[in-house]
Amino acid sequence: MKYSNQTRILVAVDCIIFGFDGTDYKLLLIQRGFAPEKEKWSLMGGFLAPDESLDEAAIRILNQLTGLHDVYMEQMQVFSKPDRDPVERTIAVAYVALIDIQKYMQQLNDSFHAKWFTIQNLPKMIFDHEEMVEMAKTRLRYKAAMHPILFELLPDKFTLPHLQAMYESLYDTKIDKRNFTRKVLSTNLLIKEDEKDKTNSKKGAFFYRLDKDKYEEEFQNVQNFIPRIEIPSSSE
Amino acid sequence: MKYSNQTRILVAVDCIIFGFDGTDYKLLLIQRGFAPEKEKWSLMGGFLAPDESLDEAAIRILNQLTGLHDVYMEQMQVFSKPDRDPVERTIAVAYVALIDIQKYMQQLNDSFHAKWFTIQNLPKMIFDHEEMVEMAKTRLRYKAAMHPILFELLPDKFTLPHLQAMYESLYDTKIDKRNFTRKVLSTNLLIKEDEKDKTNSKKGAFFYRLDKDKYEEEFQNVQNFIPRIEIPSSSE
DNA sequence: GCAAAAGTGTTCCCCATACACCCATGT
DNA sequence: ACATGGGTGTATGGGGAACACTTTTGC
């Protein structure tokens, strides 16, 4: 039995994939090799299959491109303007993924002609993908101000200056390192390693790693990572 | 031209409609008069039409039931388990609406057999609608702790005790009225009227109304309406 | 020995909380 | 006059922000 007289619609999933390279936020895009909008860049996307949920579809699509599993990903919003895809009426469910660029580098699937773009310098994209990215940036800023979500972008071992640079770059602000250190360590989410990272200084900065259990346990707690910032608007 | 070899899917819109009657939070449900799941209650829903966006569909569907325009409504999340609707594969985009019960009372469309339920005492619902409602409650608590969203549930004129009761009920807590008053008034979102509401006391409580312009301007600012509350988890 | 980044403590101020009494009015 | 809910001020403490010098080590 079916519902009669109703329109069935194509459902796409598009993944907005963020990374951080130590200095800048990056977005992973693929070059579209076919019409329409050949030459323009595109989010990694695909269509919802009959036997999978949207979350499963998003995981599948992300994995096709990056080879990664166990990536932080969440549903953002559906884009549904009737004419957003000129080929056919399609609605697109946008997912946001945060990945550690290092891991991706190792597992890249090159057949998609993917490329990282710094988010201040994005190319023309197809359809409404630019709008999706704008919303994702806004939400990331909104959410990261209150939840320790940016850890998803970090490698397993990272330094406090590295972490601080992520916040400073995301909010385009300078943060006092003493206050930042105190605030971050007071969450007890970080575990100090003995090892140091000497790539950025002669003295070297201690590595930390995330206390995974505590992180998951306390993820929802509202933190206050960013001082005095006008937290950007969000439709959430 | 069309995309070939892809599955088209039915797209539903379901509206989670909250109200507040001065004491309790309410949810507006309709009784399903047809199989499957006859007798159970349901969110107000409908299917996405070919020429409308999801936002438009949600507004249309809400209007059919309540007759209301200009209602606060936002997209929550898509529910997409392959077997969520036994009739046919359907994905459902859940929208959350906040309405002033008084206004609704005047404009109710009775042909849907709609009824308000207090949210502590909800009936069995069809499909995954209970899950949708749970998520909506969680998000409302999450968002209302930081944004002045609950004003959407209030009539044009309301009193401070009325407003306080909304917060106390939502978070199941007692709030000190002096601190609450100070905090709320410090937002400058409220305009005091000369008139008093005498329905709840002999002395009467002053009416306030919302400064609409300021409200829209500052909606995104992160406030801090709820003291010492464990803000409930949210997938946002 | 010097340049360049990492690490570390203290003071102050503001804001959030806790707390109790008087006011207005209908009965 | 009294009961009921409405309205108001103050004192205290904690946490966020501002702020500068020492340490390490590769060159």
Short mmCIF file of C-alpha atoms (C1' of nucleotides) in Angstrom, two decimals:
data_model
loop_
_atom_site.label_atom_id
_atom_site.label_comp_id
_atom_site.label_asym_id
_atom_site.label_seq_id
_atom_site.Cartn_x
_atom_site.Cartn_y
_atom_site.Cartn_z
CA MET A 1 0.00 0.00 0.00
CA LYS A 2 1.14 3.49 -0.83
CA TYR A 3 0.03 7.04 -0.27
CA SER A 4 -1.63 8.13 -3.47
CA ASN A 5 -1.46 11.40 -5.33
CA GLN A 6 1.68 12.60 -3.62
CA THR A 7 4.86 13.76 -5.19
CA ARG A 8 8.03 11.79 -4.56
CA ILE A 9 11.16 13.88 -4.52
CA LEU A 10 14.86 13.25 -4.88
CA VAL A 11 16.68 13.57 -1.58
CA ALA A 12 20.34 14.50 -1.67
CA VAL A 13 22.88 14.56 1.14
CA ASP A 14 25.66 17.15 1.02
CA CYS A 15 28.61 17.08 3.40
CA ILE A 16 30.28 20.24 4.58
CA ILE A 17 33.69 19.02 5.67
CA PHE A 18 35.81 21.27 7.86
CA GLY A 19 39.43 20.85 8.76
CA PHE A 20 42.08 22.94 10.49
CA ASP A 21 45.69 22.93 9.39
CA GLY A 22 47.21 24.73 12.35
CA THR A 23 46.61 28.17 10.89
CA ASP A 24 43.43 28.24 8.85
CA TYR A 25 40.10 26.56 8.62
CA LYS A 26 39.69 24.54 5.47
CA LEU A 27 36.78 23.18 3.54
CA LEU A 28 37.01 20.05 1.44
CA LEU A 29 35.42 20.42 -1.99
CA ILE A 30 35.33 18.38 -5.13
CA GLN A 31 35.42 19.55 -8.67
CA ARG A 32 32.40 18.77 -10.63
CA GLY A 33 33.38 17.16 -13.90
CA PHE A 34 29.99 17.16 -15.57
CA ALA A 35 27.18 19.49 -16.52
CA PRO A 36 25.39 21.42 -15.27
CA GLU A 37 27.79 23.77 -13.56
CA LYS A 38 30.85 21.95 -14.85
CA GLU A 39 34.02 23.63 -13.56
CA LYS A 40 32.41 24.85 -10.40
CA TRP A 41 33.18 23.25 -7.10
CA SER A 42 30.78 21.26 -5.05
CA LEU A 43 30.28 19.78 -1.63
CA MET A 44 30.64 16.05 -1.51
CA GLY A 45 27.15 14.75 -2.03
CA GLY A 46 24.99 11.85 -3.06
CA PHE A 47 21.44 10.64 -3.05
CA LEU A 48 19.56 8.92 -0.29
CA ALA A 49 19.18 5.23 -1.08
CA PRO A 50 15.98 3.29 -0.36
CA ASP A 51 17.33 1.23 2.50
CA GLU A 52 19.37 3.72 4.50
CA SER A 53 18.73 6.60 6.85
CA LEU A 54 20.12 10.04 6.18
CA ASP A 55 22.80 9.60 8.82
CA GLU A 56 23.88 6.40 7.15
CA ALA A 57 23.91 8.08 3.78
CA ALA A 58 26.05 10.91 5.09
CA ILE A 59 28.54 8.47 6.59
CA ARG A 60 28.67 6.50 3.36
CA ILE A 61 29.25 9.59 1.27
CA LEU A 62 31.92 10.99 3.54
CA ASN A 63 33.67 7.65 3.59
CA GLN A 64 33.68 7.43 -0.20
CA LEU A 65 35.59 10.68 -0.38
CA THR A 66 37.91 10.51 2.59
CA GLY A 67 38.09 6.86 3.51
CA LEU A 68 37.50 7.91 7.10
CA HIS A 69 35.27 6.23 9.66
CA ASP A 70 34.13 7.51 13.03
CA VAL A 71 34.03 11.09 12.01
CA TYR A 72 32.15 13.75 13.91
CA MET A 73 29.13 14.58 11.82
CA GLU A 74 25.76 16.11 12.45
CA GLN A 75 22.74 17.03 10.47
CA MET A 76 22.51 20.73 9.88
CA GLN A 77 19.51 21.70 7.82
CA VAL A 78 17.50 20.82 4.77
CA PHE A 79 17.62 23.07 1.76
CA SER A 80 14.48 22.84 -0.28
CA LYS A 81 13.84 25.77 -2.58
CA PRO A 82 11.91 24.31 -5.49
CA ASP A 83 14.40 25.55 -8.08
CA ARG A 84 17.64 24.99 -6.20
CA ASP A 85 18.71 22.21 -8.54
CA PRO A 86 18.03 23.07 -12.19
CA VAL A 87 18.07 19.45 -13.30
CA GLU A 88 15.25 18.23 -11.17
CA ARG A 89 13.42 19.10 -8.00
CA THR A 90 15.72 17.94 -5.22
CA ILE A 91 15.95 18.66 -1.55
CA ALA A 92 19.35 18.49 0.06
CA VAL A 93 20.08 17.57 3.65
CA ALA A 94 23.28 19.28 4.69
CA TYR A 95 25.61 17.54 7.13
CA VAL A 96 28.57 19.13 8.84
CA ALA A 97 31.66 17.01 9.44
CA LEU A 98 34.77 17.96 11.38
CA ILE A 99 37.88 15.99 10.56
CA ASP A 100 41.52 15.94 11.42
CA ILE A 101 43.29 16.95 8.23
CA GLN A 102 46.28 14.74 9.00
CA LYS A 103 44.20 11.60 9.05
CA TYR A 104 42.50 12.61 5.87
CA MET A 105 45.80 13.18 4.09
CA GLN A 106 46.69 9.57 4.62
CA GLN A 107 43.46 8.16 3.36
CA LEU A 108 42.45 10.49 0.60
CA ASN A 109 40.54 9.06 -2.31
CA ASP A 110 41.98 10.98 -5.22
CA SER A 111 39.47 9.90 -7.78
CA PHE A 112 37.17 12.72 -6.74
CA HIS A 113 39.61 15.56 -7.42
CA ALA A 114 39.09 16.89 -3.96
CA LYS A 115 40.87 19.94 -2.67
CA TRP A 116 41.09 21.86 0.57
CA PHE A 117 40.19 25.55 0.41
CA THR A 118 40.78 28.02 3.19
CA ILE A 119 37.38 29.27 4.23
CA GLN A 120 38.29 32.89 3.62
CA ASN A 121 38.98 32.07 0.03
CA LEU A 122 36.35 29.75 -1.34
CA PRO A 123 35.67 29.20 -5.01
CA LYS A 124 32.36 29.49 -6.78
CA MET A 125 30.16 26.58 -5.91
CA ILE A 126 27.18 24.96 -7.54
CA PHE A 127 23.55 25.44 -6.61
CA ASP A 128 23.08 26.74 -3.08
CA HIS A 129 26.24 25.21 -1.70
CA GLU A 130 27.70 28.58 -0.80
CA GLU A 131 24.68 29.28 1.32
CA MET A 132 25.09 25.93 3.03
CA VAL A 133 28.72 26.68 3.82
CA GLU A 134 27.88 30.09 5.19
CA MET A 135 25.32 28.58 7.51
CA ALA A 136 27.76 25.90 8.59
CA LYS A 137 30.42 28.47 9.44
CA THR A 138 27.95 30.44 11.48
CA ARG A 139 26.81 27.37 13.36
CA LEU A 140 30.31 26.21 14.01
CA ARG A 141 31.14 29.55 15.60
CA TYR A 142 27.95 29.43 17.59
CA LYS A 143 28.41 25.93 18.86
CA ALA A 144 32.13 26.02 19.46
CA ALA A 145 31.70 28.95 21.82
CA MET A 146 29.78 26.71 24.17
CA HIS A 147 30.80 23.13 23.51
CA PRO A 148 34.23 21.56 23.15
CA ILE A 149 33.47 20.63 19.58
CA LEU A 150 36.69 21.89 18.03
CA PHE A 151 38.62 18.99 19.49
CA GLU A 152 37.15 16.98 16.64
CA LEU A 153 39.42 18.87 14.29
CA LEU A 154 42.57 18.06 16.20
CA PRO A 155 44.96 15.18 15.85
CA ASP A 156 45.23 12.78 18.77
CA LYS A 157 48.10 14.75 20.21
CA PHE A 158 48.08 18.49 20.06
CA THR A 159 49.50 21.44 21.97
CA LEU A 160 47.81 24.24 23.82
CA PRO A 161 49.11 26.87 21.38
CA HIS A 162 47.63 24.77 18.58
CA LEU A 163 44.26 24.64 20.30
CA GLN A 164 44.34 28.33 21.03
CA ALA A 165 45.12 29.11 17.42
CA MET A 166 41.95 27.26 16.43
CA TYR A 167 39.81 29.45 18.62
CA GLU A 168 41.60 32.61 17.61
CA SER A 169 41.20 31.83 13.96
CA LEU A 170 37.56 30.84 14.21
CA TYR A 171 36.58 34.03 16.02
CA ASP A 172 39.22 36.22 14.43
CA THR A 173 40.37 37.45 17.79
CA LYS A 174 43.35 37.36 20.12
CA ILE A 175 42.99 35.46 23.36
CA ASP A 176 45.22 35.88 26.39
CA LYS A 177 47.13 32.64 26.67
CA ARG A 178 47.17 32.59 30.45
CA ASN A 179 43.44 32.91 30.68
CA PHE A 180 42.93 30.48 27.84
CA THR A 181 45.17 27.86 29.37
CA ARG A 182 43.48 28.14 32.72
CA LYS A 183 40.02 27.93 31.23
CA VAL A 184 40.78 24.96 29.02
CA LEU A 185 42.62 23.02 31.69
CA SER A 186 39.87 23.69 34.20
CA THR A 187 37.54 21.59 32.10
CA ASN A 188 39.76 18.59 32.89
CA LEU A 189 39.23 17.42 29.36
CA LEU A 190 42.93 17.40 28.59
CA ILE A 191 45.64 15.00 29.63
CA LYS A 192 49.23 16.22 29.50
CA GLU A 193 51.81 14.07 27.80
CA ASP A 194 55.52 14.01 28.56
CA GLU A 195 56.42 14.54 24.95
CA LYS A 196 56.86 17.93 23.36
CA ASP A 197 56.14 19.28 19.93
CA LYS A 198 59.19 21.16 18.71
CA THR A 199 58.02 22.03 15.23
CA ASN A 200 56.96 25.53 16.17
CA SER A 201 59.53 26.61 18.71
CA LYS A 202 62.90 25.78 20.11
CA LYS A 203 61.54 25.31 23.58
CA GLY A 204 58.79 23.04 22.43
CA ALA A 205 55.19 22.82 23.58
CA PHE A 206 53.84 19.92 25.55
CA PHE A 207 51.47 17.61 23.82
CA TYR A 208 48.06 16.99 25.29
CA ARG A 209 45.46 14.47 24.40
CA LEU A 210 41.75 14.47 24.92
CA ASP A 211 40.18 12.54 27.77
CA LYS A 212 37.71 10.81 25.49
CA ASP A 213 35.42 9.50 28.19
CA LYS A 214 35.14 12.81 29.93
CA TYR A 215 34.69 14.54 26.60
CA GLU A 216 31.73 12.44 25.66
CA GLU A 217 30.30 12.66 29.14
CA GLU A 218 30.47 16.43 29.28
CA PHE A 219 30.04 17.36 25.69
CA GLN A 220 26.66 18.91 26.23
CA ASN A 221 27.69 21.04 29.16
CA VAL A 222 27.65 24.65 28.18
CA GLN A 223 31.13 26.02 28.43
CA ASN A 224 32.41 29.48 27.87
CA PHE A 225 35.46 29.22 25.71
CA ILE A 226 35.37 32.59 24.08
CA PRO A 227 35.66 35.79 26.09
CA ARG A 228 33.56 38.81 25.26
CA ILE A 229 32.71 37.69 21.80
CA GLU A 230 29.55 38.61 20.04
CA ILE A 231 28.49 35.10 19.37
CA PRO A 232 27.27 35.09 15.80
CA SER A 233 23.67 34.52 14.99
CA SER A 234 22.42 31.06 14.34
CA SER A 235 19.04 29.83 13.35
CA GLU A 236 19.35 27.28 16.12
CA MET B 1 16.44 16.30 -17.97
CA LYS B 2 16.44 14.21 -14.85
CA TYR B 3 18.87 12.31 -12.69
CA SER B 4 18.50 8.68 -13.64
CA ASN B 5 18.48 5.56 -11.50
CA GLN B 6 17.74 7.40 -8.29
CA THR B 7 14.98 6.77 -5.85
CA ARG B 8 12.40 9.47 -5.28
CA ILE B 9 11.00 9.53 -1.79
CA LEU B 10 7.95 10.96 -0.11
CA VAL B 11 8.79 13.98 2.03
CA ALA B 12 6.51 14.77 4.93
CA VAL B 13 6.45 17.80 7.19
CA ASP B 14 5.38 17.37 10.79
CA CYS B 15 4.71 20.29 13.11
CA ILE B 16 5.43 20.12 16.80
CA ILE B 17 3.23 22.86 18.20
CA PHE B 18 3.91 24.10 21.71
CA GLY B 19 1.73 26.37 23.79
CA PHE B 20 1.70 27.53 27.39
CA ASP B 21 -1.51 28.06 29.32
CA GLY B 22 -0.10 29.91 32.32
CA THR B 23 0.71 26.73 34.20
CA ASP B 24 1.71 23.96 31.86
CA TYR B 25 3.29 23.43 28.50
CA LYS B 26 0.93 21.99 25.97
CA LEU B 27 1.29 20.16 22.72
CA LEU B 28 -1.32 20.34 19.97
CA LEU B 29 -2.12 16.95 18.47
CA ILE B 30 -4.74 15.64 16.11
CA GLN B 31 -6.53 12.37 16.19
CA ARG B 32 -5.88 10.17 13.29
CA GLY B 33 -9.18 8.92 11.91
CA PHE B 34 -7.78 6.42 9.47
CA ALA B 35 -5.55 3.39 9.28
CA PRO B 36 -2.81 2.59 9.98
CA GLU B 37 -2.58 3.53 13.61
CA LYS B 38 -6.16 4.69 13.80
CA GLU B 39 -7.00 5.95 17.28
CA LYS B 40 -3.50 7.07 17.99
CA TRP B 41 -2.63 10.73 18.02
CA SER B 42 -0.41 12.47 15.56
CA LEU B 43 1.48 15.65 14.95
CA MET B 44 -0.08 17.89 12.38
CA GLY B 45 1.58 16.88 9.15
CA GLY B 46 1.41 16.86 5.41
CA PHE B 47 3.47 16.20 2.34
CA LEU B 48 5.82 18.52 0.58
CA ALA B 49 4.23 19.76 -2.65
CA PRO B 50 6.20 20.15 -5.89
CA ASP B 51 6.23 23.93 -5.94
CA GLU B 52 6.95 24.86 -2.34
CA SER B 53 9.90 24.87 0.02
CA LEU B 54 9.77 23.01 3.31
CA ASP B 55 9.34 26.24 5.23
CA GLU B 56 6.38 27.09 3.04
CA ALA B 57 4.93 23.66 3.52
CA ALA B 58 5.26 23.93 7.29
CA ILE B 59 3.53 27.30 7.31
CA ARG B 60 0.75 25.96 5.11
CA ILE B 61 0.21 22.93 7.30
CA LEU B 62 0.22 24.90 10.53
CA ASN B 63 -2.20 27.37 9.07
CA GLN B 64 -4.60 24.64 8.00
CA LEU B 65 -4.88 23.48 11.57
CA THR B 66 -4.74 26.66 13.56
CA GLY B 67 -5.65 29.40 11.12
CA LEU B 68 -2.67 31.32 12.41
CA HIS B 69 -0.17 33.32 10.41
CA ASP B 70 3.15 34.76 11.49
CA VAL B 71 3.94 32.02 13.92
CA TYR B 72 7.39 31.31 15.25
CA MET B 73 8.55 28.18 13.54
CA GLU B 74 11.87 26.59 12.82
CA GLN B 75 13.13 23.48 11.22
CA MET B 76 14.30 20.96 13.76
CA GLN B 77 15.52 17.77 12.18
CA VAL B 78 14.77 15.18 9.55
CA PHE B 79 13.68 11.73 10.60
CA SER B 80 14.56 9.15 8.05
CA LYS B 81 14.69 5.60 9.32
CA PRO B 82 13.72 3.46 6.33
CA ASP B 83 10.87 1.78 8.16
CA ARG B 84 9.52 4.68 10.14
CA ASP B 85 6.31 4.80 8.14
CA PRO B 86 4.90 1.32 7.48
CA VAL B 87 2.85 2.46 4.53
CA GLU B 88 5.68 3.68 2.41
CA ARG B 89 9.24 4.94 2.72
CA THR B 90 8.87 8.51 3.88
CA ILE B 91 11.21 10.99 5.45
CA ALA B 92 9.73 13.57 7.78
CA VAL B 93 11.06 17.04 8.37
CA ALA B 94 10.07 18.10 11.87
CA TYR B 95 9.26 21.74 12.53
CA VAL B 96 8.81 23.29 15.94
CA ALA B 97 6.21 26.02 16.34
CA LEU B 98 5.55 28.14 19.40
CA ILE B 99 2.14 29.72 19.59
CA ASP B 100 0.09 31.77 21.96
CA ILE B 101 -2.72 29.47 23.05
CA GLN B 102 -5.17 32.36 23.36
CA LYS B 103 -4.83 33.29 19.73
CA TYR B 104 -5.22 29.72 18.71
CA MET B 105 -8.40 29.31 20.70
CA GLN B 106 -10.01 31.97 18.63
CA GLN B 107 -9.04 30.58 15.28
CA LEU B 108 -9.14 26.85 15.73
CA ASN B 109 -10.12 24.72 12.79
CA ASP B 110 -12.20 22.05 14.41
CA SER B 111 -12.37 19.72 11.48
CA PHE B 112 -9.08 18.14 12.53
CA HIS B 113 -10.17 17.01 15.99
CA ALA B 114 -7.21 18.73 17.52
CA LYS B 115 -6.56 18.74 21.23
CA TRP B 116 -4.02 20.23 23.61
CA PHE B 117 -2.14 17.80 25.83
CA THR B 118 0.05 18.80 28.71
CA ILE B 119 3.54 17.64 27.88
CA GLN B 120 3.85 15.58 31.04
CA ASN B 121 0.88 13.56 29.96
CA LEU B 122 1.05 12.79 26.27
CA PRO B 123 -0.90 10.05 24.55
CA LYS B 124 0.46 7.32 22.34
CA MET B 125 1.47 8.74 19.02
CA ILE B 126 1.97 7.26 15.59
CA PHE B 127 5.26 6.34 13.99
CA ASP B 128 8.21 8.13 15.54
CA HIS B 129 6.27 11.19 16.62
CA GLU B 130 7.04 10.61 20.27
CA GLU B 131 10.72 10.70 19.50
CA MET B 132 10.22 13.95 17.61
CA VAL B 133 8.43 15.49 20.55
CA GLU B 134 11.13 14.40 22.97
CA MET B 135 13.78 16.01 20.84
CA ALA B 136 11.72 19.17 20.53
CA LYS B 137 11.32 19.42 24.30
CA THR B 138 15.03 19.00 24.79
CA ARG B 139 15.84 21.63 22.23
CA LEU B 140 13.33 24.05 23.61
CA ARG B 141 14.96 23.79 27.02
CA TYR B 142 18.36 24.15 25.50
CA LYS B 143 17.52 27.16 23.41
CA ALA B 144 15.29 28.96 25.86
CA ALA B 145 18.10 29.03 28.40
CA MET B 146 20.06 31.27 26.09
CA HIS B 147 17.64 33.06 23.81
CA PRO B 148 14.41 34.93 24.58
CA ILE B 149 12.43 32.43 22.58
CA LEU B 150 9.70 31.78 25.11
CA PHE B 151 8.18 35.17 24.43
CA GLU B 152 6.71 33.55 21.34
CA LEU B 153 4.40 31.61 23.59
CA LEU B 154 3.05 34.66 25.36
CA PRO B 155 0.07 36.83 24.52
CA ASP B 156 0.77 40.43 23.52
CA LYS B 157 0.37 41.54 27.09
CA PHE B 158 1.68 39.43 29.90
CA THR B 159 2.94 39.85 33.45
CA LEU B 160 6.30 39.10 34.99
CA PRO B 161 4.88 36.34 37.20
CA HIS B 162 3.42 34.79 34.07
CA LEU B 163 6.77 34.88 32.33
CA GLN B 164 8.51 33.50 35.37
CA ALA B 165 6.06 30.65 35.58
CA MET B 166 7.00 29.68 32.02
CA TYR B 167 10.64 29.36 32.92
CA GLU B 168 9.95 27.59 36.16
CA SER B 169 7.71 25.10 34.46
CA LEU B 170 10.05 24.45 31.57
CA TYR B 171 13.02 23.75 33.83
CA ASP B 172 11.03 22.37 36.72
CA THR B 173 12.72 24.70 39.15
CA LYS B 174 12.03 27.63 41.42
CA ILE B 175 13.55 30.97 40.50
CA ASP B 176 13.97 33.88 42.87
CA LYS B 177 11.61 36.54 41.62
CA ARG B 178 13.86 39.46 42.47
CA ASN B 179 16.74 38.04 40.51
CA PHE B 180 14.47 36.98 37.70
CA THR B 181 12.88 40.39 37.41
CA ARG B 182 16.20 42.12 37.39
CA LYS B 183 17.63 39.82 34.78
CA VAL B 184 14.66 40.01 32.48
CA LEU B 185 14.28 43.76 32.72
CA SER B 186 17.99 44.27 32.17
CA THR B 187 17.56 42.92 28.67
CA ASN B 188 15.39 45.95 27.91
CA LEU B 189 13.17 43.70 25.88
CA LEU B 190 10.10 44.52 27.93
CA ILE B 191 7.94 47.61 27.98
CA LYS B 192 5.83 48.22 31.04
CA GLU B 193 2.18 49.07 30.55
CA ASP B 194 0.01 51.11 32.91
CA GLU B 195 -2.62 48.44 33.02
CA LYS B 196 -2.66 45.57 35.50
CA ASP B 197 -3.78 42.00 35.31
CA LYS B 198 -5.97 41.26 38.30
CA THR B 199 -6.97 37.73 37.48
CA ASN B 200 -4.37 36.19 39.75
CA SER B 201 -4.20 38.54 42.69
CA LYS B 202 -5.98 41.39 44.38
CA LYS B 203 -3.07 43.72 43.97
CA GLY B 204 -2.70 42.95 40.32
CA ALA B 205 0.45 42.52 38.29
CA PHE B 206 1.54 45.03 35.71
CA PHE B 207 1.28 44.03 32.12
CA TYR B 208 4.35 44.17 29.95
CA ARG B 209 4.68 43.88 26.25
CA LEU B 210 7.60 42.85 24.12
CA ASP B 211 9.72 45.44 22.38
CA LYS B 212 9.42 43.71 19.03
CA ASP B 213 12.19 45.59 17.29
CA LYS B 214 14.68 45.04 20.05
CA TYR B 215 13.60 41.43 20.32
CA GLU B 216 14.35 40.73 16.69
CA GLU B 217 17.55 42.70 16.81
CA GLU B 218 18.87 40.88 19.85
CA PHE B 219 17.34 37.50 19.45
CA GLN B 220 20.63 35.81 18.75
CA ASN B 221 22.48 37.30 21.67
CA VAL B 222 23.25 34.64 24.17
CA GLN B 223 21.46 35.39 27.37
CA ASN B 224 21.51 33.59 30.63
CA PHE B 225 17.94 33.24 31.76
CA ILE B 226 18.26 30.17 33.87
CA PRO B 227 20.45 30.06 36.96
CA ARG B 228 22.50 27.02 37.83
CA ILE B 229 20.60 24.71 35.61
CA GLU B 230 22.07 21.70 33.99
CA ILE B 231 21.15 22.67 30.51
CA PRO B 232 19.83 19.54 28.92
CA SER B 233 21.69 17.91 26.12
CA SER B 234 20.93 18.81 22.60
CA SER B 235 22.25 17.52 19.36
CA GLU B 236 22.78 21.10 18.31
"C1'" DG C 1 74.06 35.35 23.58
"C1'" DC C 2 69.96 36.16 21.38
"C1'" DA C 3 65.67 35.47 19.24
"C1'" DA C 4 61.26 33.18 19.47
"C1'" DA C 5 57.81 30.76 21.46
"C1'" DA C 6 56.14 28.43 25.94
"C1'" DG C 7 54.81 28.64 30.39
"C1'" DT C 8 53.14 30.59 34.70
"C1'" DG C 9 50.24 33.99 39.18
"C1'" DT C 10 47.95 37.82 40.97
"C1'" DT C 11 44.71 41.60 41.30
"C1'" DC C 12 40.50 43.63 40.40
"C1'" DC C 13 35.94 44.16 39.26
"C1'" DC C 14 31.59 42.86 37.89
"C1'" DC C 15 27.78 40.07 37.90
"C1'" DA C 16 25.19 36.33 39.70
"C1'" DT C 17 23.23 34.75 43.79
"C1'" DA C 18 21.15 34.69 48.27
"C1'" DC C 19 18.06 36.72 51.11
"C1'" DA C 20 13.27 39.51 53.70
"C1'" DC C 21 10.18 42.96 54.02
"C1'" DC C 22 6.50 46.21 52.53
"C1'" DC C 23 2.58 47.10 49.24
"C1'" DA C 24 -2.00 46.98 47.21
"C1'" DT C 25 -6.45 45.34 47.15
"C1'" DG C 26 -10.67 42.17 47.32
"C1'" DT C 27 -13.02 39.86 50.57
"C1'" DA D 1 -8.28 43.33 59.28
"C1'" DC D 2 -6.39 39.91 56.92
"C1'" DA D 3 -4.95 36.98 53.36
"C1'" DT D 4 -2.90 36.69 48.94
"C1'" DG D 5 0.16 37.54 45.51
"C1'" DG D 6 3.19 41.63 43.62
"C1'" DG D 7 6.96 44.37 43.93
"C1'" DT D 8 11.53 45.99 45.46
"C1'" DG D 9 17.29 46.59 47.45
"C1'" DT D 10 21.59 45.02 49.38
"C1'" DA D 11 25.58 42.45 50.63
"C1'" DT D 12 28.69 38.83 49.49
"C1'" DG D 13 31.55 35.81 46.77
"C1'" DG D 14 33.39 33.69 42.63
"C1'" DG D 15 34.88 33.82 38.20
"C1'" DG D 16 36.35 36.17 34.12
"C1'" DA D 17 39.51 39.50 32.38
"C1'" DA D 18 43.63 42.27 32.44
"C1'" DC D 19 48.29 42.23 32.93
"C1'" DA D 20 54.46 40.95 32.49
"C1'" DC D 21 58.16 38.33 33.37
"C1'" DT D 22 60.94 33.98 33.29
"C1'" DT D 23 62.24 29.69 30.85
"C1'" DT D 24 63.98 26.87 27.24
"C1'" DT D 25 66.78 25.90 23.44
"C1'" DG D 26 68.24 26.10 18.44
"C1'" DC D 27 70.81 28.95 15.91
#
